[in-house]
CSV table of C-alpha atoms in Angstrom, one decimal:
chain,number,residue,atom,x,y,z
A,29,UNK,CA,-42.6,32.7,19.5
A,30,UNK,CA,-39.0,33.7,18.8
A,31,UNK,CA,-38.0,37.3,19.5
A,32,UNK,CA,-35.2,39.1,17.8
A,33,UNK,CA,-34.0,42.2,19.6
A,34,UNK,CA,-32.2,45.2,18.1
A,35,UNK,CA,-30.8,47.4,20.7
A,36,UNK,CA,-27.6,49.5,20.8
A,37,UNK,CA,-26.9,45.9,19.9
A,38,UNK,CA,-29.1,43.3,18.3
A,39,UNK,CA,-30.1,40.5,20.5
A,40,UNK,CA,-29.8,37.0,19.3
A,41,UNK,CA,-30.2,34.1,21.7
A,42,UNK,CA,-29.8,35.3,25.1
A,43,UNK,CA,-30.2,33.5,28.3
A,44,UNK,CA,-28.8,36.0,30.8
A,45,UNK,CA,-30.1,37.3,34.1
A,46,UNK,CA,-31.0,41.0,33.6
A,47,UNK,CA,-28.0,42.1,35.6
A,48,UNK,CA,-25.4,40.0,33.7
A,49,UNK,CA,-23.3,41.7,31.0
A,50,UNK,CA,-22.1,40.2,27.9
A,51,UNK,CA,-19.0,41.1,25.8
A,52,UNK,CA,-19.5,39.0,22.7
A,53,UNK,CA,-20.9,40.2,19.4
A,54,UNK,CA,-24.1,38.2,19.7
A,55,UNK,CA,-26.0,36.6,22.5
A,56,UNK,CA,-28.9,34.2,22.9
A,57,UNK,CA,-31.4,32.9,25.4
A,58,UNK,CA,-33.2,29.6,25.0
A,59,UNK,CA,-36.2,28.7,27.1
A,60,UNK,CA,-36.4,25.4,29.0
A,61,UNK,CA,-39.3,24.4,26.7
A,62,UNK,CA,-37.3,25.0,23.6
A,63,UNK,CA,-34.3,23.2,25.0
A,64,UNK,CA,-36.6,20.2,25.8
A,65,UNK,CA,-37.9,20.2,22.3
A,66,UNK,CA,-34.4,20.4,20.8
A,67,UNK,CA,-33.1,17.5,22.9
A,68,UNK,CA,-36.3,15.4,22.3
A,69,UNK,CA,-35.8,15.8,18.6
A,70,UNK,CA,-32.1,15.0,18.7
A,71,UNK,CA,-32.2,12.0,21.1
A,72,UNK,CA,-35.7,10.5,20.7
A,73,UNK,CA,-37.4,11.5,17.5
A,74,UNK,CA,-34.3,11.0,15.4
A,75,UNK,CA,-33.8,7.5,16.8
A,76,UNK,CA,-30.4,8.2,18.4
A,77,UNK,CA,-31.4,6.6,21.7
A,78,UNK,CA,-32.9,3.6,20.1
A,79,UNK,CA,-29.9,3.2,17.8
A,80,UNK,CA,-27.4,3.1,20.7
A,81,UNK,CA,-29.5,1.0,23.0
A,82,UNK,CA,-29.9,-1.5,20.2
A,83,UNK,CA,-26.3,-2.6,20.7
A,84,UNK,CA,-26.9,-3.1,24.4
A,85,UNK,CA,-25.3,-6.4,25.6
A,86,UNK,CA,-27.0,-7.8,28.6
A,87,UNK,CA,-25.4,-10.5,30.7
A,88,UNK,CA,-27.0,-13.9,31.1
A,89,UNK,CA,-29.4,-14.3,34.0
A,90,UNK,CA,-28.8,-17.5,36.0
A,91,UNK,CA,-30.9,-18.9,38.8
A,92,UNK,CA,-29.7,-21.9,40.9
A,93,UNK,CA,-33.1,-23.4,41.5
A,94,UNK,CA,-34.3,-25.0,44.8
A,95,UNK,CA,-36.0,-28.1,46.0
A,96,UNK,CA,-39.3,-26.8,44.5
A,97,UNK,CA,-38.0,-25.0,41.5
A,98,UNK,CA,-35.8,-26.0,38.6
A,99,UNK,CA,-32.6,-24.1,37.7
A,100,UNK,CA,-33.3,-21.1,35.4
A,101,UNK,CA,-31.1,-19.5,32.7
A,102,UNK,CA,-31.9,-16.6,30.4
A,103,UNK,CA,-29.5,-16.1,27.6
A,104,UNK,CA,-29.2,-13.9,24.5
A,105,UNK,CA,-31.1,-11.1,26.1
A,106,UNK,CA,-31.2,-8.1,23.8
A,107,UNK,CA,-33.2,-4.9,23.3
A,108,UNK,CA,-36.1,-5.2,20.8
A,109,UNK,CA,-37.6,-1.7,21.0
A,110,UNK,CA,-37.7,1.4,23.2
A,111,UNK,CA,-41.3,2.1,23.8
A,112,UNK,CA,-43.0,5.4,24.7
A,113,UNK,CA,-39.8,7.3,25.3
A,114,UNK,CA,-40.3,10.7,26.9
A,115,UNK,CA,-37.8,13.4,27.9
A,116,UNK,CA,-37.9,16.4,30.2
A,117,UNK,CA,-35.4,19.2,31.0
A,118,UNK,CA,-34.9,21.2,34.1
A,119,UNK,CA,-32.3,24.1,34.1
A,120,UNK,CA,-29.9,24.1,37.1
A,121,UNK,CA,-28.7,27.6,37.7
A,122,UNK,CA,-24.9,27.8,37.5
A,123,UNK,CA,-24.6,24.1,36.8
A,124,UNK,CA,-26.3,23.1,33.5
A,125,UNK,CA,-29.3,21.0,32.8
A,126,UNK,CA,-31.0,18.1,34.5
A,127,UNK,CA,-32.1,15.6,31.8
A,128,UNK,CA,-34.7,12.9,32.6
A,129,UNK,CA,-35.5,10.1,30.1
A,130,UNK,CA,-38.3,7.7,30.8
A,131,UNK,CA,-39.1,4.7,28.6
A,132,UNK,CA,-40.3,1.1,28.5
A,133,UNK,CA,-37.5,-1.2,27.3
A,134,UNK,CA,-38.7,-4.3,25.5
A,135,UNK,CA,-36.1,-7.1,25.9
A,136,UNK,CA,-36.1,-10.6,24.4
A,137,UNK,CA,-34.0,-13.7,24.9
A,138,UNK,CA,-34.1,-17.5,25.4
A,139,UNK,CA,-35.3,-18.9,28.7
A,140,UNK,CA,-34.4,-22.4,30.0
A,141,UNK,CA,-36.3,-23.6,33.0
A,142,UNK,CA,-35.3,-27.2,33.8
A,143,UNK,CA,-35.6,-28.9,30.4
A,144,UNK,CA,-38.1,-26.5,29.0
A,145,UNK,CA,-36.6,-23.9,26.6
A,146,UNK,CA,-38.7,-21.1,25.0
A,147,UNK,CA,-38.5,-17.4,24.1
A,148,UNK,CA,-39.0,-14.8,26.9
A,149,UNK,CA,-40.1,-11.2,26.5
A,150,UNK,CA,-39.4,-8.7,29.3
A,151,UNK,CA,-40.9,-5.2,29.4
A,152,UNK,CA,-39.2,-3.0,32.0
A,153,UNK,CA,-39.9,0.6,33.0
A,154,UNK,CA,-36.7,2.7,33.3
A,155,UNK,CA,-36.2,6.3,34.4
A,156,UNK,CA,-32.7,7.8,33.8
A,157,UNK,CA,-31.9,11.2,35.4
A,158,UNK,CA,-28.5,12.9,34.9
A,159,UNK,CA,-27.0,16.3,35.4
A,160,UNK,CA,-25.3,17.6,32.3
A,161,UNK,CA,-22.8,20.5,32.2
A,162,UNK,CA,-20.5,22.0,29.6
A,163,UNK,CA,-16.8,22.5,30.3
A,164,UNK,CA,-13.4,22.7,28.7
A,165,UNK,CA,-14.2,25.6,26.3
A,166,UNK,CA,-11.7,25.9,23.5
A,167,UNK,CA,-11.9,27.4,20.0
A,168,UNK,CA,-15.7,27.5,19.9
A,169,UNK,CA,-16.2,24.0,21.3
A,170,UNK,CA,-17.1,22.6,24.7
A,171,UNK,CA,-17.1,19.2,26.2
A,172,UNK,CA,-20.3,17.7,27.7
A,173,UNK,CA,-19.9,16.0,31.0
A,174,UNK,CA,-22.6,13.8,32.7
A,175,UNK,CA,-22.6,13.9,36.5
A,176,UNK,CA,-24.8,12.0,39.0
A,177,UNK,CA,-26.5,9.7,36.5
A,178,UNK,CA,-29.2,7.7,38.3
A,179,UNK,CA,-31.1,4.9,36.7
A,180,UNK,CA,-34.3,3.6,38.5
A,181,UNK,CA,-36.2,0.5,37.3
A,182,UNK,CA,-40.0,0.4,37.7
A,183,UNK,CA,-42.5,-2.3,36.9
A,184,UNK,CA,-41.3,-5.4,35.1
A,185,UNK,CA,-43.6,-7.6,33.0
A,186,UNK,CA,-42.4,-11.0,31.9
A,187,UNK,CA,-44.0,-13.3,29.3
A,188,UNK,CA,-43.2,-16.7,27.8
A,189,UNK,CA,-45.0,-18.4,25.0
A,190,UNK,CA,-46.2,-21.3,27.2
A,191,UNK,CA,-47.4,-18.9,29.9
A,192,UNK,CA,-45.7,-21.0,32.5
A,193,UNK,CA,-43.7,-18.8,34.8
A,194,UNK,CA,-42.7,-19.3,38.4
A,195,UNK,CA,-42.4,-16.6,41.0
A,196,UNK,CA,-38.7,-17.4,41.2
A,197,UNK,CA,-38.2,-16.4,37.6
A,198,UNK,CA,-39.7,-13.0,38.3
A,199,UNK,CA,-37.6,-12.5,41.3
A,200,UNK,CA,-34.4,-13.5,39.5
A,201,UNK,CA,-35.1,-11.2,36.5
A,202,UNK,CA,-35.9,-8.3,38.8
A,203,UNK,CA,-32.8,-8.8,40.9
A,204,UNK,CA,-30.4,-9.2,38.0
A,205,UNK,CA,-31.7,-6.3,35.9
A,206,UNK,CA,-31.7,-4.0,38.9
A,207,UNK,CA,-28.1,-4.9,39.4
A,208,UNK,CA,-26.9,-4.6,35.8
A,209,UNK,CA,-29.1,-2.2,33.8
A,210,UNK,CA,-28.1,1.1,35.4
A,211,UNK,CA,-24.4,0.4,34.8
A,212,UNK,CA,-25.2,-0.2,31.1
A,213,UNK,CA,-27.7,2.6,30.5
A,214,UNK,CA,-25.7,5.6,31.9
A,215,UNK,CA,-22.7,5.0,29.6
A,216,UNK,CA,-25.1,4.8,26.6
A,217,UNK,CA,-26.6,8.2,27.7
A,218,UNK,CA,-23.0,9.6,27.9
A,219,UNK,CA,-22.3,8.5,24.3
A,220,UNK,CA,-25.7,9.9,23.0
A,221,UNK,CA,-25.1,13.3,24.7
A,222,UNK,CA,-21.7,13.7,23.2
A,223,UNK,CA,-23.0,13.0,19.8
A,224,UNK,CA,-25.9,15.5,20.4
A,225,UNK,CA,-23.3,18.0,21.6
A,226,UNK,CA,-21.4,17.7,18.3
A,227,UNK,CA,-24.6,18.1,16.4
A,228,UNK,CA,-25.8,21.2,18.3
A,229,UNK,CA,-22.3,22.8,18.2
A,230,UNK,CA,-22.6,22.6,14.4
A,231,UNK,CA,-25.6,25.0,14.5
A,232,UNK,CA,-23.5,27.5,16.5
A,233,UNK,CA,-20.1,27.2,14.7
A,234,UNK,CA,-20.8,27.8,11.1
A,235,UNK,CA,-19.3,29.9,8.2
A,236,UNK,CA,-22.2,31.4,6.2
A,237,UNK,CA,-21.8,33.3,2.9
A,238,UNK,CA,-23.2,36.8,2.6
A,239,UNK,CA,-24.0,36.8,-1.1
A,240,UNK,CA,-20.7,37.2,-3.0
A,241,UNK,CA,-19.4,40.0,-0.7
A,242,UNK,CA,-17.9,37.8,2.1
A,243,UNK,CA,-18.8,35.5,5.0
A,244,UNK,CA,-19.8,35.6,8.6
A,245,UNK,CA,-18.2,33.0,10.9
A,246,UNK,CA,-20.5,32.4,13.8
A,247,UNK,CA,-18.8,30.6,16.7
A,248,UNK,CA,-19.5,29.9,20.3
A,249,UNK,CA,-17.6,32.5,22.3
A,250,UNK,CA,-17.7,31.0,25.8
A,251,UNK,CA,-19.1,28.1,27.8
A,252,UNK,CA,-22.9,28.1,27.9
A,253,UNK,CA,-24.5,29.2,31.1
A,254,UNK,CA,-27.8,28.6,32.8
A,255,UNK,CA,-30.2,30.5,35.0
A,256,UNK,CA,-33.4,29.1,36.4
A,257,UNK,CA,-35.2,30.5,33.4
A,258,UNK,CA,-33.0,30.0,30.3
A,259,UNK,CA,-29.9,28.6,28.8
A,260,UNK,CA,-27.5,31.3,27.7
A,261,UNK,CA,-25.1,31.4,24.7
A,262,UNK,CA,-22.6,34.0,23.7
A,263,UNK,CA,-21.5,34.0,20.1
A,264,UNK,CA,-18.8,35.7,18.0
A,265,UNK,CA,-19.7,36.8,14.5
A,266,UNK,CA,-16.5,37.4,12.5
A,267,UNK,CA,-17.3,39.4,9.3
A,268,UNK,CA,-14.8,38.7,6.5
A,269,UNK,CA,-14.5,40.1,3.0
A,270,UNK,CA,-14.0,37.8,0.1
A,271,UNK,CA,-10.2,37.6,-0.4
A,272,UNK,CA,-9.7,40.2,2.3
A,273,UNK,CA,-9.5,40.6,6.0
A,274,UNK,CA,-11.9,40.5,8.9
A,275,UNK,CA,-13.9,43.7,9.4
A,276,UNK,CA,-13.5,44.5,13.1
A,277,UNK,CA,-16.3,45.4,15.4
A,278,UNK,CA,-16.4,46.3,19.1
A,279,UNK,CA,-18.5,44.5,21.7
A,280,UNK,CA,-19.6,46.7,24.5
A,281,UNK,CA,-21.2,45.2,27.6
A,282,UNK,CA,-25.0,45.2,27.8
A,283,UNK,CA,-27.7,43.3,29.6
A,284,UNK,CA,-30.2,41.0,27.9
A,285,UNK,CA,-34.0,41.7,28.4
A,286,UNK,CA,-36.2,39.0,29.9
A,287,UNK,CA,-37.2,36.1,27.7
A,288,UNK,CA,-40.8,36.2,28.9
A,289,UNK,CA,-42.9,33.6,27.0
A,290,UNK,CA,-40.7,33.4,24.0
A,291,UNK,CA,-38.7,30.2,23.2
A,292,UNK,CA,-35.6,32.0,21.8
A,293,UNK,CA,-34.2,35.5,22.3
A,294,UNK,CA,-31.6,36.5,19.7
A,295,UNK,CA,-29.6,39.6,20.3
A,296,UNK,CA,-27.4,41.3,17.6
A,297,UNK,CA,-25.2,44.1,18.6
A,298,UNK,CA,-25.0,47.5,16.9
A,299,UNK,CA,-21.3,47.1,16.2
A,300,UNK,CA,-21.8,43.7,14.6
A,301,UNK,CA,-24.5,45.2,12.3
A,302,UNK,CA,-22.1,48.0,11.3
A,303,UNK,CA,-19.5,45.4,10.3
A,304,UNK,CA,-22.0,43.6,8.1
A,305,UNK,CA,-23.3,46.8,6.6
A,306,UNK,CA,-19.7,47.8,5.7
A,307,UNK,CA,-19.4,44.4,4.0
A,308,UNK,CA,-22.6,44.7,2.0
A,309,UNK,CA,-22.3,48.3,1.0
A,310,UNK,CA,-18.9,48.2,-0.8
A,311,UNK,CA,-20.3,49.9,-3.9
A,312,UNK,CA,-18.0,51.3,-6.6
A,313,UNK,CA,-18.6,54.9,-7.8
A,314,UNK,CA,-21.6,55.2,-10.1
A,315,UNK,CA,-21.4,57.6,-13.1
A,316,UNK,CA,-24.2,58.6,-15.5
A,317,UNK,CA,-25.1,61.5,-17.8
A,318,UNK,CA,-27.5,64.3,-16.8
A,319,UNK,CA,-30.0,63.3,-19.4
A,320,UNK,CA,-33.8,63.7,-18.9
A,321,UNK,CA,-34.4,60.1,-20.2
A,322,UNK,CA,-32.0,58.7,-17.6
A,323,UNK,CA,-33.0,60.2,-14.2
A,324,UNK,CA,-35.4,63.1,-13.8
A,325,UNK,CA,-33.6,64.0,-10.6
A,326,UNK,CA,-30.4,64.4,-12.6
A,327,UNK,CA,-31.9,66.7,-15.2
A,328,UNK,CA,-33.5,68.8,-12.5
A,329,UNK,CA,-30.2,69.1,-10.8
A,330,UNK,CA,-28.6,70.2,-14.0
A,331,UNK,CA,-31.3,72.9,-14.6
A,332,UNK,CA,-30.8,74.2,-11.0
A,333,UNK,CA,-27.1,74.4,-11.5
A,334,UNK,CA,-27.4,76.8,-14.4
A,335,UNK,CA,-29.2,79.2,-12.1
A,336,UNK,CA,-26.2,79.3,-9.7
A,337,UNK,CA,-23.3,79.0,-12.1
A,338,UNK,CA,-21.3,82.3,-12.4
A,339,UNK,CA,-22.1,84.2,-15.6
A,340,UNK,CA,-18.5,84.2,-16.6
A,341,UNK,CA,-18.2,80.5,-16.9
A,342,UNK,CA,-18.1,80.1,-20.7
A,343,UNK,CA,-16.9,76.5,-20.6
A,344,UNK,CA,-19.9,75.3,-18.5
A,345,UNK,CA,-22.2,75.5,-21.5
A,346,UNK,CA,-19.9,73.7,-24.0
A,347,UNK,CA,-20.9,70.8,-26.2
A,348,UNK,CA,-19.7,68.2,-23.7
A,349,UNK,CA,-22.7,66.8,-21.7
A,350,UNK,CA,-22.7,67.0,-17.9
A,351,UNK,CA,-22.1,63.9,-15.9
A,352,UNK,CA,-22.8,62.9,-12.3
A,353,UNK,CA,-20.7,60.6,-10.2
A,354,UNK,CA,-22.0,59.2,-6.9
A,355,UNK,CA,-19.5,57.8,-4.4
A,356,UNK,CA,-19.9,56.5,-0.8
A,357,UNK,CA,-17.9,58.7,1.5
A,358,UNK,CA,-16.9,56.3,4.3
A,359,UNK,CA,-18.6,53.3,6.0
A,360,UNK,CA,-22.3,53.3,7.0
A,361,UNK,CA,-23.2,53.6,10.6
A,362,UNK,CA,-26.4,52.1,12.1
A,363,UNK,CA,-27.9,53.7,15.2
A,364,UNK,CA,-30.3,51.8,17.3
A,365,UNK,CA,-32.7,53.6,19.6
A,366,UNK,CA,-36.0,52.8,21.3
A,367,UNK,CA,-38.3,51.4,18.5
A,368,UNK,CA,-36.1,53.1,15.9
A,369,UNK,CA,-33.2,52.3,13.6
A,370,UNK,CA,-31.3,54.8,11.4
A,371,UNK,CA,-28.4,54.5,9.1
A,372,UNK,CA,-26.0,57.4,8.7
A,373,UNK,CA,-24.2,57.5,5.4
A,374,UNK,CA,-22.0,60.0,3.6
A,375,UNK,CA,-22.2,60.4,-0.1
A,376,UNK,CA,-20.1,62.5,-2.5
A,377,UNK,CA,-22.0,64.0,-5.5
A,378,UNK,CA,-19.8,65.3,-8.3
A,379,UNK,CA,-21.1,67.1,-11.3
A,380,UNK,CA,-18.4,67.4,-14.0
A,381,UNK,CA,-17.6,67.8,-17.7
A,382,UNK,CA,-15.2,65.6,-19.7
A,383,UNK,CA,-13.2,68.0,-21.8
A,384,UNK,CA,-12.1,67.2,-25.3
A,385,UNK,CA,-8.5,67.0,-24.2
A,386,UNK,CA,-9.4,64.3,-21.7
A,387,UNK,CA,-9.3,66.4,-18.6
A,388,UNK,CA,-12.2,66.8,-16.2
A,389,UNK,CA,-13.8,70.1,-15.2
A,390,UNK,CA,-15.2,69.8,-11.7
A,391,UNK,CA,-18.3,72.0,-11.7
A,392,UNK,CA,-19.4,70.9,-8.3
A,393,UNK,CA,-18.4,68.4,-5.6
A,394,UNK,CA,-21.0,68.1,-2.8
A,395,UNK,CA,-21.0,66.1,0.4
A,396,UNK,CA,-24.5,64.7,1.4
A,397,UNK,CA,-24.9,63.4,4.9
A,398,UNK,CA,-27.9,61.1,4.8
A,399,UNK,CA,-30.0,59.9,7.7
A,400,UNK,CA,-31.8,56.8,6.3
A,401,UNK,CA,-34.8,55.2,8.1
A,402,UNK,CA,-34.5,51.4,8.5
A,403,UNK,CA,-37.3,48.9,8.2
A,404,UNK,CA,-36.4,45.5,9.6
A,405,UNK,CA,-37.8,42.1,8.8
A,406,UNK,CA,-36.9,38.4,8.9
A,407,UNK,CA,-37.0,36.5,5.6
A,408,UNK,CA,-35.9,32.9,5.3
A,409,UNK,CA,-33.7,33.1,8.5
A,410,UNK,CA,-32.1,36.3,7.4
A,411,UNK,CA,-32.3,39.8,8.8
A,412,UNK,CA,-33.3,42.1,6.0
A,413,UNK,CA,-32.9,45.9,6.2
A,414,UNK,CA,-34.7,48.2,3.8
A,415,UNK,CA,-33.7,51.9,3.8
A,416,UNK,CA,-35.7,55.0,3.0
A,417,UNK,CA,-34.5,58.7,3.0
A,418,UNK,CA,-35.1,60.5,6.2
A,419,UNK,CA,-33.1,63.7,5.9
A,420,UNK,CA,-30.2,65.2,3.9
A,421,UNK,CA,-27.6,67.6,4.9
A,422,UNK,CA,-25.7,69.2,2.0
A,423,UNK,CA,-22.3,70.9,2.1
A,424,UNK,CA,-20.0,72.2,-0.7
A,425,UNK,CA,-16.6,70.5,-1.0
A,426,UNK,CA,-15.2,72.2,-4.1
A,427,UNK,CA,-16.0,73.9,-7.4
A,428,UNK,CA,-13.7,74.7,-10.3
A,429,UNK,CA,-16.0,77.3,-11.7
A,430,UNK,CA,-16.7,79.4,-8.5
A,431,UNK,CA,-20.1,78.1,-7.4
A,432,UNK,CA,-20.6,79.0,-3.7
A,433,UNK,CA,-24.3,79.0,-2.9
A,434,UNK,CA,-25.9,75.5,-3.1
A,435,UNK,CA,-29.1,76.1,-1.1
A,436,UNK,CA,-31.3,75.7,-4.2
A,437,UNK,CA,-29.8,72.3,-5.0
A,438,UNK,CA,-30.9,70.4,-1.9
A,439,UNK,CA,-34.4,69.2,-3.1
A,440,UNK,CA,-32.9,68.1,-6.5
A,441,UNK,CA,-30.0,66.2,-4.8
A,442,UNK,CA,-32.6,64.5,-2.6
A,443,UNK,CA,-34.6,63.4,-5.6
A,444,UNK,CA,-31.4,62.2,-7.4
A,445,UNK,CA,-30.4,60.1,-4.4
A,446,UNK,CA,-33.9,58.6,-4.0
A,447,UNK,CA,-34.0,57.7,-7.7
A,448,UNK,CA,-30.5,56.4,-8.1
A,449,UNK,CA,-28.6,55.6,-5.0
A,450,UNK,CA,-31.3,54.1,-2.7
A,451,UNK,CA,-32.4,51.4,-5.2
A,452,UNK,CA,-28.8,50.3,-5.5
A,453,UNK,CA,-28.3,50.3,-1.7
A,454,UNK,CA,-31.5,48.3,-1.1
A,455,UNK,CA,-30.5,45.9,-3.9
A,456,UNK,CA,-27.2,45.3,-2.1
A,457,UNK,CA,-29.0,44.8,1.3
A,458,UNK,CA,-31.8,42.6,-0.2
A,459,UNK,CA,-29.7,39.4,0.3
A,460,UNK,CA,-30.1,39.9,4.0
A,461,UNK,CA,-27.8,39.2,7.0
A,462,UNK,CA,-27.7,35.4,7.5
A,463,UNK,CA,-28.5,34.5,11.2
A,464,UNK,CA,-27.1,31.4,12.9
A,465,UNK,CA,-29.4,28.5,13.2
A,466,UNK,CA,-29.2,28.3,16.9
A,467,UNK,CA,-29.7,24.7,18.1
A,468,UNK,CA,-31.8,24.2,15.0
A,469,UNK,CA,-34.6,26.4,16.3
A,470,UNK,CA,-36.4,27.9,13.3
A,471,UNK,CA,-37.0,31.7,13.2
A,472,UNK,CA,-40.7,31.7,12.6
A,473,UNK,CA,-43.3,34.1,14.1
A,474,UNK,CA,-40.5,36.4,14.9
A,475,UNK,CA,-41.2,39.6,16.9
A,476,UNK,CA,-38.5,42.1,16.0
A,477,UNK,CA,-37.8,44.8,18.7
A,478,UNK,CA,-35.4,47.7,18.6
């Protein structure tokens, strides 16, 4: 199971010891099992190892012969197939990972013993173990370095069509392959791991559109690190408006929770979420008439206003209809607490009349401070937030007609906001916040925790 954590940050992939603090916008922890599956897919199941071993050039094997045995030469030896490949991963704290690949290599060539020439097939067990670490971090990329590569040969089976083999042939093949194969296989593993590194970095360094509002540029923020229980990744998530600038967000230090039995822990920080909410909720002012057939909340607000409008306001009941304008007053702020997420949002509510001469009569300008409850889900690799009204605090900003007591308006303003503003906000948020495809691990069976 994958777990997505929302704390005073939201956790992403995090592989940190509980005491270690992170300063990046997102963090992630990948379990050894998940890392093994990722590398098995990239190296073995996708045929990368087979592809690069296919070009293996093996030296000719020559035997001098003796009084009892004819001279032997094996030429044109090449790889036919990698059989039963298997891969395992061990995390080395503070170093990186230890990768072990075991397989049976099927080789084929031409064998000349004395005057007899025929095809020869060789099946050899190999076991390659290498320590792999990341270094030279720069601009979201790292270099993969292989250290202490060890290649051990196991059982060797040799077959020729005639079935005639001497012990000397077995001894020659075993001796020559033991001397040459390790020096050939370790460089191939180095090439394969560098290609895999490029492939996996592509899942961490990506620019993903957020609807038509802008983009999020996810990028590796530092060199990956390991503990005995997980691989850790810190990521930056630069939130940028279309045709505009980056929306800044602070990254305060925090400690990742334990990975437990999950394969991936993804942590998104509160400040990062605020930047994305600011990107998504850039809504222009919304204006509509106070007509019963438009929004019932608007007509009820109009009726309530007549009860608090000063009696001397002769212009208030003119022929021009009342209009309402809703404007967001500042950027949204998400607050993450234990098992709870709330969005604080300021809204300006203006009730006005357009006069015949083109001027505007401001009957009422209210400031509504909203506390919106957040429901979180993962849909198609995106974090989707859906808001509902929790509480409303109403204050009077101004009135051109002398309105001063607005206590009676609160329930009608709440109805108006639920009917008009919340559907627009939830519509803007419905595209979701795209999450990085960390190492290609799919976000399925996700347990979201705040």
